[in-house]
Structure formats: structure tokens, C-alpha cells
mmCIF file of N, CA and C in Angstrom:
data_model
loop_
_atom_site.group_PDB
_atom_site.id
_atom_site.type_symbol
_atom_site.label_atom_id
_atom_site.label_comp_id
_atom_site.label_asym_id
_atom_site.label_seq_id
_atom_site.Cartn_x
_atom_site.Cartn_y
_atom_site.Cartn_z
ATOM 1 N N ASP A 72 161.873 119.366 91.396
ATOM 2 C CA ASP A 72 161.042 120.548 91.506
ATOM 3 C C ASP A 72 160.180 120.656 90.258
ATOM 4 N N PHE A 73 158.885 120.618 90.461
ATOM 5 C CA PHE A 73 157.939 120.709 89.369
ATOM 6 C C PHE A 73 156.758 121.525 89.838
ATOM 7 N N ASP A 74 155.707 121.583 89.016
ATOM 8 C CA ASP A 74 154.508 122.256 89.490
ATOM 9 C C ASP A 74 153.834 121.379 90.543
ATOM 10 N N GLN A 75 152.674 121.789 91.003
ATOM 11 C CA GLN A 75 152.058 121.143 92.152
ATOM 12 C C GLN A 75 151.356 119.820 91.832
ATOM 13 N N ASN A 76 151.114 119.494 90.584
ATOM 14 C CA ASN A 76 150.311 118.341 90.235
ATOM 15 C C ASN A 76 151.143 117.089 89.951
ATOM 16 N N ILE A 77 150.687 115.961 90.482
ATOM 17 C CA ILE A 77 151.301 114.662 90.210
ATOM 18 C C ILE A 77 150.496 114.012 89.094
ATOM 19 N N PRO A 78 151.149 113.459 88.072
ATOM 20 C CA PRO A 78 150.404 112.799 86.982
ATOM 21 C C PRO A 78 149.458 111.720 87.521
ATOM 22 N N ALA A 79 148.345 111.502 86.831
ATOM 23 C CA ALA A 79 147.275 110.611 87.301
ATOM 24 C C ALA A 79 147.720 109.173 87.533
ATOM 25 N N ASP A 80 148.690 108.665 86.770
ATOM 26 C CA ASP A 80 149.098 107.272 86.938
ATOM 27 C C ASP A 80 150.161 107.093 88.033
ATOM 28 N N PHE A 81 150.402 108.136 88.808
ATOM 29 C CA PHE A 81 151.337 108.082 89.930
ATOM 30 C C PHE A 81 150.634 108.539 91.188
ATOM 31 N N CYS A 82 151.198 108.205 92.341
ATOM 32 C CA CYS A 82 150.729 108.755 93.603
ATOM 33 C C CYS A 82 151.957 109.060 94.444
ATOM 34 N N GLY A 83 151.780 109.843 95.454
ATOM 35 C CA GLY A 83 152.930 110.189 96.269
ATOM 36 C C GLY A 83 152.680 111.381 97.156
ATOM 37 N N ILE A 84 153.750 112.055 97.483
ATOM 38 C CA ILE A 84 153.741 113.162 98.431
ATOM 39 C C ILE A 84 154.221 114.411 97.705
ATOM 40 N N THR A 85 153.543 115.514 97.934
ATOM 41 C CA THR A 85 153.959 116.808 97.393
ATOM 42 C C THR A 85 154.244 117.736 98.564
ATOM 43 N N MET A 86 155.391 118.411 98.496
ATOM 44 C CA MET A 86 155.763 119.353 99.542
ATOM 45 C C MET A 86 156.100 120.699 98.923
ATOM 46 N N ASP A 87 155.613 121.769 99.541
ATOM 47 C CA ASP A 87 156.025 123.110 99.132
ATOM 48 C C ASP A 87 157.510 123.246 99.394
ATOM 49 N N ASN A 88 158.188 123.932 98.509
ATOM 50 C CA ASN A 88 159.612 124.199 98.671
ATOM 51 C C ASN A 88 159.851 125.651 98.259
ATOM 52 N N PRO A 89 159.443 126.607 99.110
ATOM 53 C CA PRO A 89 159.573 128.014 98.737
ATOM 54 C C PRO A 89 161.035 128.424 98.584
ATOM 55 N N LEU A 90 161.247 129.414 97.762
ATOM 56 C CA LEU A 90 162.590 129.962 97.559
ATOM 57 C C LEU A 90 162.758 131.178 98.458
ATOM 58 N N TYR A 91 163.917 131.272 99.091
ATOM 59 C CA TYR A 91 164.207 132.372 100.011
ATOM 60 C C TYR A 91 165.434 133.140 99.543
ATOM 61 N N PHE A 92 165.387 134.447 99.759
ATOM 62 C CA PHE A 92 166.613 135.235 99.695
ATOM 63 C C PHE A 92 167.238 135.102 101.071
ATOM 64 N N ILE A 93 168.520 134.789 101.107
ATOM 65 C CA ILE A 93 169.202 134.565 102.378
ATOM 66 C C ILE A 93 170.457 135.422 102.473
ATOM 67 N N SER A 94 170.867 135.679 103.707
ATOM 68 C CA SER A 94 172.096 136.434 103.959
ATOM 69 C C SER A 94 172.737 135.925 105.239
ATOM 70 N N ALA A 95 173.922 136.437 105.497
ATOM 71 C CA ALA A 95 174.574 136.185 106.785
ATOM 72 C C ALA A 95 173.797 136.939 107.862
ATOM 73 N N PRO A 96 173.797 136.448 109.101
ATOM 74 C CA PRO A 96 173.049 137.117 110.168
ATOM 75 C C PRO A 96 173.411 138.590 110.376
ATOM 76 N N GLY A 97 174.647 138.976 110.163
ATOM 77 C CA GLY A 97 175.043 140.359 110.401
ATOM 78 C C GLY A 97 174.888 141.283 109.205
ATOM 79 N N HIS A 98 174.355 140.793 108.113
ATOM 80 C CA HIS A 98 174.218 141.600 106.892
ATOM 81 C C HIS A 98 173.278 142.783 107.142
ATOM 82 N N LEU A 99 173.573 143.926 106.532
ATOM 83 C CA LEU A 99 172.748 145.127 106.713
ATOM 84 C C LEU A 99 171.280 144.905 106.368
ATOM 85 N N LEU A 100 171.007 144.065 105.372
ATOM 86 C CA LEU A 100 169.624 143.845 104.948
ATOM 87 C C LEU A 100 168.782 143.118 105.995
ATOM 88 N N THR A 101 169.425 142.441 106.940
ATOM 89 C CA THR A 101 168.656 141.711 107.964
ATOM 90 C C THR A 101 167.981 142.658 108.949
ATOM 91 N N LYS A 102 168.417 143.898 108.985
ATOM 92 C CA LYS A 102 167.829 144.867 109.903
ATOM 93 C C LYS A 102 166.530 145.458 109.351
ATOM 94 N N ARG A 103 166.247 145.195 108.096
ATOM 95 C CA ARG A 103 165.055 145.724 107.441
ATOM 96 C C ARG A 103 163.834 144.870 107.756
ATOM 97 N N LYS A 104 162.681 145.502 107.907
ATOM 98 C CA LYS A 104 161.417 144.778 108.143
ATOM 99 C C LYS A 104 160.841 144.253 106.839
ATOM 100 N N LYS A 105 161.053 145.010 105.740
ATOM 101 C CA LYS A 105 160.561 144.623 104.415
ATOM 102 C C LYS A 105 161.597 145.029 103.375
ATOM 103 N N LEU A 106 161.683 144.213 102.335
ATOM 104 C CA LEU A 106 162.580 144.511 101.213
ATOM 105 C C LEU A 106 161.845 144.247 99.906
ATOM 106 N N SER A 107 162.156 145.055 98.924
ATOM 107 C CA SER A 107 161.629 144.796 97.587
ATOM 108 C C SER A 107 162.786 144.322 96.705
ATOM 109 N N ILE A 108 162.441 143.726 95.584
ATOM 110 C CA ILE A 108 163.472 143.297 94.629
ATOM 111 C C ILE A 108 164.300 144.504 94.205
ATOM 112 N N LYS A 109 163.661 145.638 94.013
ATOM 113 C CA LYS A 109 164.362 146.864 93.607
ATOM 114 C C LYS A 109 165.489 147.192 94.587
ATOM 115 N N GLU A 110 165.270 146.936 95.873
ATOM 116 C CA GLU A 110 166.278 147.237 96.891
ATOM 117 C C GLU A 110 167.447 146.246 96.875
ATOM 118 N N LEU A 111 167.285 145.131 96.148
ATOM 119 C CA LEU A 111 168.368 144.154 96.032
ATOM 120 C C LEU A 111 169.263 144.440 94.822
ATOM 121 N N GLU A 112 168.868 145.438 94.028
ATOM 122 C CA GLU A 112 169.669 145.810 92.862
ATOM 123 C C GLU A 112 171.068 146.224 93.311
ATOM 124 N N GLY A 113 172.082 145.629 92.684
ATOM 125 C CA GLY A 113 173.471 145.961 92.994
ATOM 126 C C GLY A 113 174.067 145.181 94.153
ATOM 127 N N ILE A 114 173.249 144.459 94.908
ATOM 128 C CA ILE A 114 173.754 143.638 96.020
ATOM 129 C C ILE A 114 174.402 142.390 95.417
ATOM 130 N N PRO A 115 175.638 142.069 95.805
ATOM 131 C CA PRO A 115 176.291 140.864 95.246
ATOM 132 C C PRO A 115 175.502 139.596 95.583
ATOM 133 N N ILE A 116 175.285 138.780 94.564
ATOM 134 C CA ILE A 116 174.548 137.532 94.726
ATOM 135 C C ILE A 116 175.468 136.356 94.432
ATOM 136 N N ILE A 117 175.455 135.394 95.341
ATOM 137 C CA ILE A 117 176.143 134.128 95.131
ATOM 138 C C ILE A 117 175.076 133.203 94.560
ATOM 139 N N GLY A 118 175.213 132.856 93.285
ATOM 140 C CA GLY A 118 174.137 132.173 92.601
ATOM 141 C C GLY A 118 174.421 130.736 92.227
ATOM 142 N N THR A 119 173.331 130.059 91.932
ATOM 143 C CA THR A 119 173.449 128.727 91.348
ATOM 144 C C THR A 119 173.911 128.885 89.910
ATOM 145 N N GLU A 120 174.358 127.780 89.311
ATOM 146 C CA GLU A 120 174.840 127.860 87.932
ATOM 147 C C GLU A 120 173.699 128.262 87.001
ATOM 148 N N ILE A 121 174.056 128.796 85.868
ATOM 149 C CA ILE A 121 173.080 129.385 84.942
ATOM 150 C C ILE A 121 172.028 128.398 84.449
ATOM 151 N N GLN A 122 172.344 127.097 84.413
ATOM 152 C CA GLN A 122 171.389 126.090 83.941
ATOM 153 C C GLN A 122 170.363 125.695 85.003
ATOM 154 N N CYS A 123 170.575 126.082 86.223
ATOM 155 C CA CYS A 123 169.703 125.691 87.334
ATOM 156 C C CYS A 123 168.363 126.427 87.266
ATOM 157 N N CYS A 124 167.284 125.718 87.558
ATOM 158 C CA CYS A 124 165.950 126.337 87.521
ATOM 159 C C CYS A 124 165.835 127.481 88.526
ATOM 160 N N TYR A 125 166.537 127.414 89.670
ATOM 161 C CA TYR A 125 166.473 128.490 90.658
ATOM 162 C C TYR A 125 167.105 129.760 90.112
ATOM 163 N N ARG A 126 168.165 129.609 89.332
ATOM 164 C CA ARG A 126 168.813 130.773 88.717
ATOM 165 C C ARG A 126 167.857 131.429 87.717
ATOM 166 N N LYS A 127 167.174 130.610 86.930
ATOM 167 C CA LYS A 127 166.217 131.159 85.960
ATOM 168 C C LYS A 127 165.108 131.911 86.692
ATOM 169 N N MET A 128 164.637 131.358 87.805
ATOM 170 C CA MET A 128 163.592 132.029 88.574
ATOM 171 C C MET A 128 164.095 133.356 89.142
ATOM 172 N N LEU A 129 165.343 133.391 89.590
ATOM 173 C CA LEU A 129 165.948 134.625 90.094
ATOM 174 C C LEU A 129 166.011 135.674 88.990
ATOM 175 N N VAL A 130 166.520 135.289 87.833
ATOM 176 C CA VAL A 130 166.641 136.216 86.704
ATOM 177 C C VAL A 130 165.260 136.723 86.293
ATOM 178 N N ASP A 131 164.275 135.826 86.221
ATOM 179 C CA ASP A 131 162.914 136.219 85.850
ATOM 180 C C ASP A 131 162.302 137.170 86.873
ATOM 181 N N LEU A 132 162.545 136.909 88.144
ATOM 182 C CA LEU A 132 162.026 137.767 89.207
ATOM 183 C C LEU A 132 162.579 139.184 89.082
ATOM 184 N N PHE A 133 163.872 139.299 88.844
ATOM 185 C CA PHE A 133 164.486 140.616 88.654
ATOM 186 C C PHE A 133 163.982 141.256 87.358
ATOM 187 N N ALA A 134 163.841 140.463 86.299
ATOM 188 C CA ALA A 134 163.411 140.993 85.003
ATOM 189 C C ALA A 134 162.014 141.600 85.073
ATOM 190 N N ARG A 135 161.138 141.051 85.919
ATOM 191 C CA ARG A 135 159.797 141.617 86.087
ATOM 192 C C ARG A 135 159.843 143.057 86.575
ATOM 193 N N HIS A 136 160.978 143.438 87.160
ATOM 194 C CA HIS A 136 161.167 144.805 87.662
ATOM 195 C C HIS A 136 162.181 145.566 86.800
ATOM 196 N N ASN A 137 162.446 145.022 85.616
ATOM 197 C CA ASN A 137 163.426 145.613 84.689
ATOM 198 C C ASN A 137 164.807 145.737 85.324
ATOM 199 N N LEU A 138 165.191 144.715 86.076
ATOM 200 C CA LEU A 138 166.482 144.684 86.747
ATOM 201 C C LEU A 138 167.247 143.428 86.341
ATOM 202 N N VAL A 139 168.538 143.452 86.603
ATOM 203 C CA VAL A 139 169.391 142.285 86.376
ATOM 204 C C VAL A 139 170.103 141.994 87.692
ATOM 205 N N PRO A 140 170.063 140.741 88.176
ATOM 206 C CA PRO A 140 170.760 140.436 89.436
ATOM 207 C C PRO A 140 172.272 140.582 89.274
ATOM 208 N N SER A 141 172.926 141.041 90.333
ATOM 209 C CA SER A 141 174.380 141.228 90.326
ATOM 210 C C SER A 141 175.061 139.962 90.833
ATOM 211 N N VAL A 142 175.166 138.965 89.952
ATOM 212 C CA VAL A 142 175.752 137.681 90.348
ATOM 213 C C VAL A 142 177.269 137.830 90.398
ATOM 214 N N LEU A 143 177.807 137.689 91.600
ATOM 215 C CA LEU A 143 179.244 137.814 91.835
ATOM 216 C C LEU A 143 179.966 136.509 91.569
ATOM 217 N N PHE A 144 179.307 135.403 91.909
ATOM 218 C CA PHE A 144 179.917 134.081 91.813
ATOM 219 C C PHE A 144 178.806 133.078 91.593
ATOM 220 N N GLU A 145 179.083 132.036 90.816
ATOM 221 C CA GLU A 145 178.080 130.994 90.614
ATOM 222 C C GLU A 145 178.723 129.622 90.737
ATOM 223 N N THR A 146 177.928 128.694 91.257
ATOM 224 C CA THR A 146 178.375 127.314 91.422
ATOM 225 C C THR A 146 177.152 126.408 91.483
ATOM 226 N N GLU A 147 177.363 125.142 91.202
ATOM 227 C CA GLU A 147 176.273 124.173 91.328
ATOM 228 C C GLU A 147 176.169 123.622 92.740
ATOM 229 N N ASN A 148 177.126 123.954 93.593
ATOM 230 C CA ASN A 148 177.206 123.375 94.930
ATOM 231 C C ASN A 148 176.550 124.295 95.961
ATOM 232 N N THR A 149 175.394 123.895 96.497
ATOM 233 C CA THR A 149 174.701 124.740 97.465
ATOM 234 C C THR A 149 175.478 124.903 98.768
ATOM 235 N N GLU A 150 176.293 123.919 99.119
ATOM 236 C CA GLU A 150 177.113 124.060 100.332
ATOM 237 C C GLU A 150 178.127 125.189 100.174
ATOM 238 N N VAL A 151 178.707 125.319 99.003
ATOM 239 C CA VAL A 151 179.643 126.417 98.726
ATOM 240 C C VAL A 151 178.893 127.748 98.781
ATOM 241 N N ILE A 152 177.714 127.785 98.175
ATOM 242 C CA ILE A 152 176.904 129.010 98.195
ATOM 243 C C ILE A 152 176.617 129.422 99.635
ATOM 244 N N LYS A 153 176.161 128.471 100.450
ATOM 245 C CA LYS A 153 175.828 128.789 101.843
ATOM 246 C C LYS A 153 177.068 129.266 102.608
ATOM 247 N N HIS A 154 178.216 128.652 102.370
ATOM 248 C CA HIS A 154 179.454 129.060 103.042
ATOM 249 C C HIS A 154 179.826 130.495 102.665
ATOM 250 N N PHE A 155 179.742 130.822 101.374
ATOM 251 C CA PHE A 155 180.058 132.187 100.926
ATOM 252 C C PHE A 155 179.083 133.192 101.542
ATOM 253 N N VAL A 156 177.806 132.853 101.580
ATOM 254 C CA VAL A 156 176.815 133.751 102.162
ATOM 255 C C VAL A 156 177.076 133.916 103.658
ATOM 256 N N GLN A 157 177.354 132.832 104.361
ATOM 257 C CA GLN A 157 177.665 132.917 105.794
ATOM 258 C C GLN A 157 178.883 133.789 106.044
ATOM 259 N N SER A 158 179.817 133.808 105.101
ATOM 260 C CA SER A 158 181.026 134.627 105.225
ATOM 261 C C SER A 158 180.766 136.101 104.945
ATOM 262 N N GLY A 159 179.562 136.432 104.494
ATOM 263 C CA GLY A 159 179.212 137.825 104.243
ATOM 264 C C GLY A 159 179.588 138.335 102.863
ATOM 265 N N ILE A 160 179.940 137.444 101.958
ATOM 266 C CA ILE A 160 180.371 137.850 100.619
ATOM 267 C C ILE A 160 179.204 138.364 99.790
ATOM 268 N N GLY A 161 178.008 137.868 100.038
ATOM 269 C CA GLY A 161 176.829 138.281 99.287
ATOM 270 C C GLY A 161 175.597 137.591 99.825
ATOM 271 N N ILE A 162 174.502 137.753 99.109
ATOM 272 C CA ILE A 162 173.253 137.087 99.462
ATOM 273 C C ILE A 162 173.010 135.982 98.435
ATOM 274 N N SER A 163 171.977 135.189 98.639
ATOM 275 C CA SER A 163 171.655 134.162 97.660
ATOM 276 C C SER A 163 170.154 133.929 97.617
ATOM 277 N N PHE A 164 169.753 133.053 96.698
ATOM 278 C CA PHE A 164 168.352 132.715 96.446
ATOM 279 C C PHE A 164 168.292 131.202 96.321
ATOM 280 N N LEU A 165 167.864 130.543 97.396
ATOM 281 C CA LEU A 165 167.884 129.084 97.443
ATOM 282 C C LEU A 165 166.569 128.541 97.980
ATOM 283 N N PRO A 166 166.282 127.272 97.690
ATOM 284 C CA PRO A 166 165.058 126.669 98.215
ATOM 285 C C PRO A 166 165.145 126.438 99.723
ATOM 286 N N GLU A 167 164.007 126.527 100.359
ATOM 287 C CA GLU A 167 163.925 126.369 101.814
ATOM 288 C C GLU A 167 164.561 125.072 102.293
ATOM 289 N N ILE A 168 164.347 124.004 101.567
ATOM 290 C CA ILE A 168 164.874 122.710 102.000
ATOM 291 C C ILE A 168 166.409 122.708 102.080
ATOM 292 N N ALA A 169 167.048 123.554 101.293
ATOM 293 C CA ALA A 169 168.513 123.611 101.284
ATOM 294 C C ALA A 169 169.079 124.456 102.426
ATOM 295 N N VAL A 170 168.258 125.355 102.993
ATOM 296 C CA VAL A 170 168.765 126.278 104.014
ATOM 297 C C VAL A 170 168.022 126.181 105.344
ATOM 298 N N ARG A 171 167.086 125.256 105.438
ATOM 299 C CA ARG A 171 166.247 125.118 106.642
ATOM 300 C C ARG A 171 167.090 125.007 107.915
ATOM 301 N N GLU A 172 168.054 124.115 107.899
ATOM 302 C CA GLU A 172 168.861 123.874 109.104
ATOM 303 C C GLU A 172 169.681 125.107 109.482
ATOM 304 N N GLU A 173 170.317 125.741 108.500
ATOM 305 C CA GLU A 173 171.153 126.924 108.782
ATOM 306 C C GLU A 173 170.309 128.095 109.290
ATOM 307 N N ILE A 174 169.084 128.236 108.790
ATOM 308 C CA ILE A 174 168.202 129.288 109.292
ATOM 309 C C ILE A 174 167.792 128.972 110.733
ATOM 310 N N ARG A 175 167.443 127.719 110.994
ATOM 311 C CA ARG A 175 167.061 127.308 112.352
ATOM 312 C C ARG A 175 168.213 127.516 113.335
ATOM 313 N N GLU A 176 169.437 127.243 112.879
ATOM 314 C CA GLU A 176 170.628 127.407 113.731
ATOM 315 C C GLU A 176 171.162 128.836 113.729
ATOM 316 N N MET A 177 170.466 129.730 113.031
ATOM 317 C CA MET A 177 170.823 131.153 112.917
ATOM 318 C C MET A 177 172.195 131.381 112.289
ATOM 319 N N LYS A 178 172.595 130.478 111.409
ATOM 320 C CA LYS A 178 173.824 130.659 110.622
ATOM 321 C C LYS A 178 173.526 131.469 109.365
ATOM 322 N N LEU A 179 172.255 131.437 108.927
ATOM 323 C CA LEU A 179 171.774 132.214 107.797
ATOM 324 C C LEU A 179 170.461 132.866 108.199
ATOM 325 N N CYS A 180 170.132 133.969 107.531
ATOM 326 C CA CYS A 180 168.871 134.655 107.779
ATOM 327 C C CYS A 180 168.062 134.732 106.495
ATOM 328 N N ARG A 181 166.774 134.563 106.635
ATOM 329 C CA ARG A 181 165.863 134.751 105.509
ATOM 330 C C ARG A 181 165.564 136.242 105.414
ATOM 331 N N LEU A 182 165.759 136.808 104.236
ATOM 332 C CA LEU A 182 165.494 138.226 104.040
ATOM 333 C C LEU A 182 164.002 138.431 103.766
ATOM 334 N N PRO A 183 163.413 139.491 104.334
ATOM 335 C CA PRO A 183 161.966 139.712 104.227
ATOM 336 C C PRO A 183 161.558 140.372 102.898
ATOM 337 N N VAL A 184 161.780 139.683 101.794
ATOM 338 C CA VAL A 184 161.421 140.214 100.476
ATOM 339 C C VAL A 184 159.905 140.099 100.313
ATOM 340 N N THR A 185 159.278 141.227 100.010
ATOM 341 C CA THR A 185 157.819 141.270 99.944
ATOM 342 C C THR A 185 157.269 140.995 98.547
ATOM 343 N N ASP A 186 158.099 141.097 97.526
ATOM 344 C CA ASP A 186 157.630 140.792 96.172
ATOM 345 C C ASP A 186 157.279 139.312 96.083
ATOM 346 N N LEU A 187 156.395 138.988 95.169
ATOM 347 C CA LEU A 187 155.976 137.605 94.985
ATOM 348 C C LEU A 187 157.158 136.757 94.531
ATOM 349 N N VAL A 188 157.571 135.846 95.381
ATOM 350 C CA VAL A 188 158.686 134.950 95.092
ATOM 351 C C VAL A 188 158.096 133.588 94.759
ATOM 352 N N PRO A 189 158.589 132.937 93.695
ATOM 353 C CA PRO A 189 157.993 131.658 93.291
ATOM 354 C C PRO A 189 158.170 130.554 94.338
ATOM 355 N N VAL A 190 157.222 129.634 94.315
ATOM 356 C CA VAL A 190 157.310 128.427 95.140
ATOM 357 C C VAL A 190 157.445 127.252 94.179
ATOM 358 N N VAL A 191 158.343 126.356 94.482
ATOM 359 C CA VAL A 191 158.441 125.123 93.709
ATOM 360 C C VAL A 191 157.966 123.997 94.616
ATOM 361 N N TYR A 192 157.728 122.854 94.022
ATOM 362 C CA TYR A 192 157.192 121.733 94.777
ATOM 363 C C TYR A 192 158.095 120.523 94.609
ATOM 364 N N LEU A 193 158.274 119.796 95.685
ATOM 365 C CA LEU A 193 159.011 118.538 95.646
ATOM 366 C C LEU A 193 157.990 117.409 95.608
ATOM 367 N N HIS A 194 158.225 116.466 94.722
ATOM 368 C CA HIS A 194 157.352 115.300 94.625
ATOM 369 C C HIS A 194 158.173 114.045 94.899
ATOM 370 N N ILE A 195 157.636 113.204 95.736
ATOM 371 C CA ILE A 195 158.182 111.858 95.917
ATOM 372 C C ILE A 195 157.072 110.946 95.414
ATOM 373 N N ILE A 196 157.310 110.311 94.277
ATOM 374 C CA ILE A 196 156.217 109.592 93.619
ATOM 375 C C ILE A 196 156.585 108.135 93.327
ATOM 376 N N HIS A 197 155.553 107.373 93.089
ATOM 377 C CA HIS A 197 155.716 105.984 92.638
ATOM 378 C C HIS A 197 154.509 105.642 91.782
ATOM 379 N N GLY A 198 154.646 104.605 90.978
ATOM 380 C CA GLY A 198 153.542 104.171 90.135
ATOM 381 C C GLY A 198 152.345 103.781 90.985
ATOM 382 N N ARG A 199 151.172 104.196 90.573
ATOM 383 C CA ARG A 199 149.956 103.977 91.356
ATOM 384 C C ARG A 199 149.740 102.505 91.709
ATOM 385 N N ASN A 200 149.968 101.599 90.795
ATOM 386 C CA ASN A 200 149.730 100.176 91.040
ATOM 387 C C ASN A 200 151.025 99.391 91.197
ATOM 388 N N GLN A 201 152.078 100.073 91.535
ATOM 389 C CA GLN A 201 153.393 99.445 91.641
ATOM 390 C C GLN A 201 153.625 98.900 93.058
ATOM 391 N N TRP A 202 154.201 97.702 93.145
ATOM 392 C CA TRP A 202 154.538 97.104 94.426
ATOM 393 C C TRP A 202 155.643 97.927 95.080
ATOM 394 N N MET A 203 155.566 98.093 96.402
ATOM 395 C CA MET A 203 156.607 98.815 97.135
ATOM 396 C C MET A 203 157.202 97.901 98.186
ATOM 397 N N SER A 204 158.504 97.872 98.232
ATOM 398 C CA SER A 204 159.200 97.082 99.247
ATOM 399 C C SER A 204 158.976 97.721 100.618
ATOM 400 N N PRO A 205 159.231 96.978 101.695
ATOM 401 C CA PRO A 205 159.107 97.572 103.031
ATOM 402 C C PRO A 205 160.005 98.805 103.201
ATOM 403 N N ALA A 206 161.186 98.772 102.613
ATOM 404 C CA ALA A 206 162.094 99.924 102.727
ATOM 405 C C ALA A 206 161.493 101.153 102.046
ATOM 406 N N VAL A 207 160.886 100.980 100.887
ATOM 407 C CA VAL A 207 160.261 102.097 100.179
ATOM 408 C C VAL A 207 159.050 102.608 100.957
ATOM 409 N N ARG A 208 158.256 101.707 101.524
ATOM 410 C CA ARG A 208 157.115 102.129 102.348
ATOM 411 C C ARG A 208 157.598 102.946 103.556
ATOM 412 N N GLU A 209 158.696 102.495 104.165
ATOM 413 C CA GLU A 209 159.265 103.226 105.303
ATOM 414 C C GLU A 209 159.769 104.604 104.872
ATOM 415 N N PHE A 210 160.378 104.666 103.686
ATOM 416 C CA PHE A 210 160.844 105.943 103.151
ATOM 417 C C PHE A 210 159.674 106.913 102.978
ATOM 418 N N PHE A 211 158.563 106.423 102.419
ATOM 419 C CA PHE A 211 157.381 107.280 102.258
ATOM 420 C C PHE A 211 156.827 107.728 103.606
ATOM 421 N N ALA A 212 156.845 106.839 104.590
ATOM 422 C CA ALA A 212 156.374 107.209 105.930
ATOM 423 C C ALA A 212 157.262 108.311 106.524
ATOM 424 N N LEU A 213 158.574 108.173 106.340
ATOM 425 C CA LEU A 213 159.514 109.186 106.813
ATOM 426 C C LEU A 213 159.268 110.520 106.099
ATOM 427 N N ALA A 214 159.044 110.459 104.787
ATOM 428 C CA ALA A 214 158.766 111.672 104.024
ATOM 429 C C ALA A 214 157.494 112.359 104.516
ATOM 430 N N GLU A 215 156.467 111.596 104.853
ATOM 431 C CA GLU A 215 155.235 112.170 105.416
ATOM 432 C C GLU A 215 155.519 112.875 106.739
ATOM 433 N N THR A 216 156.388 112.272 107.557
ATOM 434 C CA THR A 216 156.756 112.898 108.837
ATOM 435 C C THR A 216 157.478 114.208 108.602
ATOM 436 N N ILE A 217 158.416 114.219 107.679
ATOM 437 C CA ILE A 217 159.175 115.428 107.369
ATOM 438 C C ILE A 217 158.248 116.512 106.821
ATOM 439 N N LYS A 218 157.312 116.121 105.994
ATOM 440 C CA LYS A 218 156.366 117.072 105.415
ATOM 441 C C LYS A 218 155.576 117.805 106.489
ATOM 442 N N SER A 219 155.265 117.122 107.567
ATOM 443 C CA SER A 219 154.452 117.729 108.622
ATOM 444 C C SER A 219 155.260 118.607 109.576
ATOM 445 N N LEU A 220 156.564 118.668 109.433
ATOM 446 C CA LEU A 220 157.392 119.501 110.331
ATOM 447 C C LEU A 220 157.194 120.977 110.059
#
């Protein structure tokens, strides 16, 4: 996850990877049409570990409103986070790529937070003049297909 620009001596694919506030489908917040960060104050959050860039973005987002997120539990394992959120223990703040399938399968819900939430970008890059094996070329083709979904 970096900013949107790929260095000039590289080429590759850039994909948006927005961050979502997520909850279990039956959570009270899912009934809301719009939510602000202020309304998430005091809601238990299952968070990434403190060193994770997503955690820093969460803390910064709350700080812009003079708030502190109520982190109930933290882990580096997104599967554990998703399981806890699905169990209704709290909400979380994760990148779309990590929760896409669970949202599609309605195991998790994206909360309609209206405040400006940061977007990070995924880059799959290689040296501009670097030889690529057939397997690497196929990987890039697959990544292009996924990007268009």
C-alpha cells in the first residue's frame, strides 16, 4: 500500500484499495443510512496491530474529529479480525481487498461512513526494462483481470 504513483523506472498495475468500516450484518449501525466518525465514538473496534498503516489511518481519522477509537482487541491477523466482527464483538476498519468476499457473501457489511476515509493503492510492479518469465506475464494478466472486476 503506497500512494498512487509508480516510480519512473518501474511499470505495472495500480489498484484502488479503499478502507471500509465493517460490521456484522445484524449490527445496529447497519440500519443507518449515513454515519459520521463522531457516531462511532465508543463503539468497540477490533483493530489491526498498532504498527499497521491501517491502524495509523484509523487513529488519524478519529483524531481529525478530536476523538480516540475504542480499540477492544488488536491483532495482525485479518482473518481473526473478520471472525470477531462477524461474531458481533465490534466493528473494524480494513481494506476492501481483505473483506470483498465476505461483503459479497453478506457475512460482513460495509458501514455507510460519510466522512472522508483514506484510499490506499496496491501496486504490482516490475522493472521497466526487466525480462519477465511467462509465469510473471500470466500473473500480470490475471492482475489486470482482477482490477477490472
